[in-house]
Short mmCIF file of C-alpha atoms and ligand atoms in Angstrom, two decimals:
data_model
loop_
_atom_site.label_atom_id
_atom_site.label_comp_id
_atom_site.label_asym_id
_atom_site.label_seq_id
_atom_site.Cartn_x
_atom_site.Cartn_y
_atom_site.Cartn_z
CA MET M 106 4.12 22.26 -39.01
CA GLU M 107 4.22 23.93 -35.65
CA GLU M 108 7.52 23.55 -33.81
CA ASN M 109 7.24 22.25 -30.28
CA GLN M 110 10.61 22.03 -28.57
CA ASP M 111 9.33 20.00 -25.64
CA ILE M 112 8.11 17.06 -27.70
CA LYS M 113 10.21 14.59 -29.68
CA ILE M 114 9.12 11.60 -31.69
CA ILE M 115 11.32 8.62 -30.74
CA LYS M 116 10.80 5.31 -32.58
CA GLY M 117 7.43 6.64 -33.72
CA PHE M 118 6.18 7.67 -30.30
CA GLU M 119 5.86 11.06 -28.66
CA HIS M 120 8.31 11.80 -25.85
CA VAL M 121 8.17 14.86 -23.63
CA LYS M 122 11.22 16.69 -22.37
CA TYR M 123 12.03 15.90 -18.75
CA SER M 124 14.41 17.45 -16.28
CA HIS M 125 14.38 16.79 -12.57
CA VAL M 126 15.38 19.23 -9.85
CA GLN M 127 19.03 18.97 -8.84
CA TYR M 128 20.54 19.85 -5.48
CA SER M 129 24.07 20.57 -4.35
CA GLN M 130 25.79 17.65 -2.65
CA LYS M 131 25.35 19.34 0.73
CA GLU M 132 21.65 19.87 0.13
CA MET M 133 21.28 16.30 -1.13
CA ILE M 134 22.87 14.90 2.01
CA GLU M 135 20.69 17.08 4.25
CA ARG M 136 17.51 16.28 2.38
CA SER M 137 18.13 12.50 2.28
CA LYS M 138 18.92 12.52 6.01
CA LYS M 139 15.83 14.54 6.78
CA PHE M 140 13.66 12.21 4.74
CA TYR M 141 15.18 9.17 6.44
CA ASP M 142 14.57 10.69 9.89
CA TRP M 143 10.97 11.33 8.87
CA MET M 144 10.42 7.83 7.48
CA GLU M 145 12.02 6.35 10.58
CA THR M 146 9.04 7.72 12.55
CA ARG M 147 6.61 5.55 10.53
CA ARG M 148 5.09 2.68 12.45
CA SER M 149 2.41 0.12 11.64
CA VAL M 150 -0.50 0.86 13.96
CA ARG M 151 -3.27 -1.55 14.93
CA GLU M 152 -5.43 0.70 17.07
CA PHE M 153 -7.25 3.54 15.36
CA SER M 154 -9.33 6.55 16.31
CA ASP M 155 -12.64 7.10 14.52
CA LYS M 156 -11.77 10.79 14.02
CA PRO M 157 -12.82 11.74 10.50
CA VAL M 158 -10.26 12.37 7.77
CA PRO M 159 -11.08 14.66 4.78
CA LYS M 160 -11.80 12.65 1.67
CA GLU M 161 -9.52 14.98 -0.30
CA VAL M 162 -6.54 13.60 1.66
CA ILE M 163 -7.49 10.09 0.53
CA ASP M 164 -7.77 11.28 -3.09
CA ASN M 165 -4.32 12.87 -2.89
CA ILE M 166 -2.59 9.86 -1.34
CA LEU M 167 -4.13 7.60 -4.02
CA LEU M 168 -2.89 9.94 -6.74
CA SER M 169 0.58 9.75 -5.15
CA ALA M 170 0.40 5.94 -5.08
CA SER M 171 -0.48 5.97 -8.73
CA THR M 172 2.81 7.72 -9.57
CA ALA M 173 4.51 4.36 -9.07
CA PRO M 174 6.34 2.87 -12.04
CA SER M 175 4.58 -0.16 -13.54
CA GLY M 176 5.29 -2.83 -16.15
CA ALA M 177 4.74 -1.28 -19.61
CA HIS M 178 3.03 1.58 -17.76
CA LYS M 179 -0.12 -0.55 -17.43
CA GLN M 180 -0.82 0.73 -13.90
CA PRO M 181 -2.34 -2.62 -12.95
CA TRP M 182 -4.04 -1.47 -9.77
CA THR M 183 -7.44 -0.50 -8.43
CA PHE M 184 -8.00 1.20 -5.07
CA CYS M 185 -11.32 0.69 -3.28
CA VAL M 186 -11.99 3.22 -0.53
CA VAL M 187 -14.53 2.03 2.04
CA SER M 188 -16.06 4.45 4.54
CA ASN M 189 -19.56 2.90 4.48
CA PRO M 190 -20.14 1.40 7.99
CA GLU M 191 -22.21 -1.59 6.71
CA ILE M 192 -19.50 -2.55 4.23
CA LYS M 193 -16.82 -2.13 6.89
CA THR M 194 -18.77 -4.48 9.18
CA LYS M 195 -19.10 -7.04 6.39
CA ILE M 196 -15.33 -6.83 5.79
CA ARG M 197 -14.56 -7.14 9.48
CA GLU M 198 -16.79 -10.19 9.87
CA ALA M 199 -15.32 -11.95 6.82
CA ALA M 200 -11.74 -11.04 7.72
CA GLU M 201 -12.11 -12.25 11.31
CA LYS M 202 -13.60 -15.52 10.11
CA GLU M 203 -10.51 -16.15 7.94
CA GLU M 204 -8.13 -14.86 10.60
CA TYR M 205 -9.68 -17.08 13.27
CA GLU M 206 -9.17 -20.07 11.03
CA SER M 207 -5.58 -18.97 10.27
CA TYR M 208 -4.61 -18.40 13.90
CA THR M 209 -6.18 -21.62 15.12
CA ASN M 210 -5.49 -24.03 12.21
CA ARG M 211 -3.55 -22.63 9.27
CA MET M 212 -0.48 -20.85 10.59
CA SER M 213 2.54 -22.93 11.53
CA ASP M 214 3.96 -22.93 15.08
CA GLU M 215 7.02 -21.10 13.75
CA TRP M 216 4.81 -18.42 12.21
CA LEU M 217 2.74 -17.98 15.38
CA ASP M 218 5.97 -17.77 17.38
CA ASP M 219 7.38 -15.09 15.05
CA LEU M 220 4.21 -13.06 15.49
CA LYS M 221 4.25 -13.10 19.31
CA PRO M 222 6.19 -9.81 19.63
CA MET M 223 3.39 -8.09 17.64
CA ALA M 224 0.72 -9.28 20.07
CA THR M 225 -1.72 -9.83 17.19
CA ASP M 226 -4.69 -12.20 17.16
CA TRP M 227 -7.71 -12.89 14.96
CA LYS M 228 -9.71 -9.91 16.24
CA LYS M 229 -9.64 -6.93 13.89
CA PRO M 230 -11.72 -4.08 15.41
CA PHE M 231 -9.74 -1.50 13.38
CA LEU M 232 -11.67 -2.69 10.31
CA GLU M 233 -14.74 -0.94 11.72
CA ILE M 234 -13.07 1.89 13.64
CA ALA M 235 -10.69 3.41 11.09
CA PRO M 236 -12.54 6.04 9.03
CA TYR M 237 -11.27 4.56 5.76
CA LEU M 238 -10.27 1.15 4.52
CA ILE M 239 -8.26 1.22 1.31
CA ILE M 240 -8.27 -2.09 -0.46
CA VAL M 241 -5.57 -2.40 -3.11
CA PHE M 242 -6.37 -4.80 -5.93
CA LYS M 243 -3.95 -6.05 -8.52
CA LYS M 244 -5.06 -6.65 -12.08
CA PRO M 245 -3.24 -9.54 -13.77
CA PHE M 246 -5.04 -8.68 -17.00
CA GLU M 247 -7.51 -6.17 -18.47
CA TYR M 248 -10.34 -6.39 -20.96
CA ASP M 249 -10.08 -4.10 -23.98
CA SER M 250 -13.06 -2.36 -25.54
CA GLU M 251 -13.92 -5.52 -27.52
CA GLY M 252 -13.77 -7.69 -24.38
CA LYS M 253 -10.44 -9.27 -25.40
CA LYS M 254 -7.99 -10.07 -22.59
CA ARG M 255 -4.87 -7.88 -22.51
CA GLN M 256 -2.10 -8.94 -20.19
CA ASN M 257 -0.29 -6.81 -17.60
CA TYR M 258 3.37 -7.27 -16.63
CA TYR M 259 5.26 -7.49 -13.33
CA VAL M 260 1.91 -7.04 -11.64
CA SER M 261 2.89 -7.84 -8.03
CA GLU M 262 6.07 -5.75 -8.30
CA SER M 263 4.09 -2.80 -9.75
CA VAL M 264 1.30 -2.97 -7.18
CA GLY M 265 3.84 -3.46 -4.38
CA LEU M 266 5.60 -0.29 -5.48
CA ALA M 267 2.27 1.61 -5.56
CA ALA M 268 1.48 0.29 -2.09
CA GLY M 269 4.88 1.48 -0.80
CA ILE M 270 4.25 4.98 -2.10
CA LEU M 271 0.72 4.86 -0.70
CA ILE M 272 2.07 4.04 2.77
CA THR M 273 4.65 6.84 2.46
CA ALA M 274 1.92 9.32 1.44
CA ILE M 275 -0.30 8.23 4.35
CA HIS M 276 2.60 8.78 6.75
CA ASP M 277 3.43 12.14 5.20
CA ALA M 278 -0.16 13.30 5.67
CA GLY M 279 0.15 12.66 9.41
CA LEU M 280 -2.03 9.57 9.31
CA VAL M 281 -1.26 5.97 10.18
CA THR M 282 -1.95 2.64 8.54
CA LEU M 283 -1.31 -1.06 8.77
CA THR M 284 -0.51 -3.40 5.89
CA HIS M 285 -3.20 -5.94 6.68
CA THR M 286 -3.30 -9.14 4.63
CA PRO M 287 -6.11 -11.36 5.84
CA SER M 288 -5.61 -14.68 4.14
CA PRO M 289 -7.23 -15.80 1.92
CA MET M 290 -8.46 -12.39 0.76
CA ASN M 291 -10.93 -13.34 -1.98
CA PHE M 292 -13.87 -12.27 0.26
CA LEU M 293 -12.91 -8.68 -0.57
CA GLN M 294 -13.49 -9.20 -4.29
CA LYS M 295 -16.91 -10.58 -3.45
CA ILE M 296 -18.02 -7.97 -0.87
CA LEU M 297 -16.86 -5.10 -3.07
CA GLU M 298 -18.28 -6.76 -6.21
CA ARG M 299 -15.06 -6.35 -8.15
CA PRO M 300 -14.67 -7.74 -11.68
CA ASP M 301 -12.91 -11.08 -12.21
CA ASN M 302 -9.66 -9.45 -13.33
CA GLU M 303 -9.05 -7.95 -9.88
CA ARG M 304 -7.40 -9.76 -6.98
CA ALA M 305 -7.18 -8.28 -3.48
CA PHE M 306 -3.54 -7.45 -2.73
CA LEU M 307 -3.52 -5.46 0.50
CA LEU M 308 -5.96 -3.92 2.94
CA LEU M 309 -4.93 -0.64 4.54
CA PRO M 310 -6.99 0.89 7.36
CA VAL M 311 -6.27 4.64 7.29
CA GLY M 312 -6.86 7.21 9.99
CA TYR M 313 -5.43 8.68 13.16
CA GLU M 314 -3.95 6.42 15.78
CA ALA M 315 -5.98 5.78 18.95
CA GLU M 316 -5.01 7.70 22.07
CA ASP M 317 -2.24 6.12 24.14
CA VAL M 318 -1.31 3.63 21.48
CA PHE M 319 1.71 1.37 21.96
CA VAL M 320 3.57 -0.34 19.11
CA PRO M 321 6.00 -3.28 19.24
CA ASN M 322 9.48 -2.23 20.19
CA ASN M 323 10.94 -3.30 16.83
CA ARG M 324 14.37 -2.25 15.77
CA ARG M 325 15.23 -1.80 12.12
CA LYS M 326 18.24 -3.30 10.40
CA GLY M 327 21.25 -1.01 10.06
CA LEU M 328 23.13 -0.54 6.78
CA GLU M 329 25.78 -3.05 7.85
CA GLU M 330 23.04 -5.73 8.05
CA MET M 331 21.23 -5.04 4.81
CA ALA M 332 23.45 -3.14 2.38
CA PHE M 333 26.53 -4.38 0.54
CA TYR M 334 28.59 -1.84 -1.37
CA TYR M 335 30.71 -2.97 -4.32
CA ASP M 336 33.15 -0.07 -4.91
N1 IYR P 249 -2.68 -11.76 8.69
C1 IYR P 249 -2.68 -12.01 10.10
C2 IYR P 249 -1.38 -12.56 10.59
C3 IYR P 249 -0.19 -11.72 10.46
C4 IYR P 249 0.82 -12.13 9.63
C5 IYR P 249 1.97 -11.40 9.53
I1 IYR P 249 3.48 -12.14 8.38
C6 IYR P 249 2.13 -10.22 10.24
O1 IYR P 249 3.29 -9.47 10.12
C7 IYR P 249 1.13 -9.81 11.09
C8 IYR P 249 -0.04 -10.56 11.16
C9 IYR P 249 -3.08 -10.75 10.89
O2 IYR P 249 -3.25 -9.70 10.29
O3 IYR P 249 -3.25 -10.84 12.12
#
């Protein structure tokens, strides 16, 4: 039998040798600070330019998103990438219908009050202007080759993690996005003709920000407000 040092059978299953890059403590501190400073420049943007974005960038950010860990490595996500103007219009119309209903009837006074600093309303022009809409679907279950249902695990956690990496990759490419969650979102499954094991999770318009864009003057929590160290 051929010897392969990089593969080991553990409990009957093939494992591959893994070693991650390691930095000196000084380098680690510098890199983590640099990454934080970079991430600190990320903002949710609601006004987009229609300037085109290469499709290859979208492919790459989706591949990055798909590096997320997932329950039993089921990767329970689907990404739909919409650049077709007619489909974008359909999505905008359906989203605005739901959002209008939410803003006028469904959201509590407390919720509407909390949203005031963001200056949002039911109108969502970015759904037509942004060159790409990425709709993230979660898959609570799959069908196997015989049509039998196979369950997925920690689906929302897994898809949330993928969405986080997706947002990071979008930012890193020099593009902006918004985590848009029109509610209810089942119109996306219909418009995009997705199978019944997919549920819309998040809608991300992706592109460049519009010129002269302003974002809410939000401050982020400091460590002392959100981290507790048990030494
Ligand atoms: N989905 C609505 C309302 C909304 C809700 C939250 I929570 C926000 O942080 C922002 C908006 C909308 O997109 O306008």
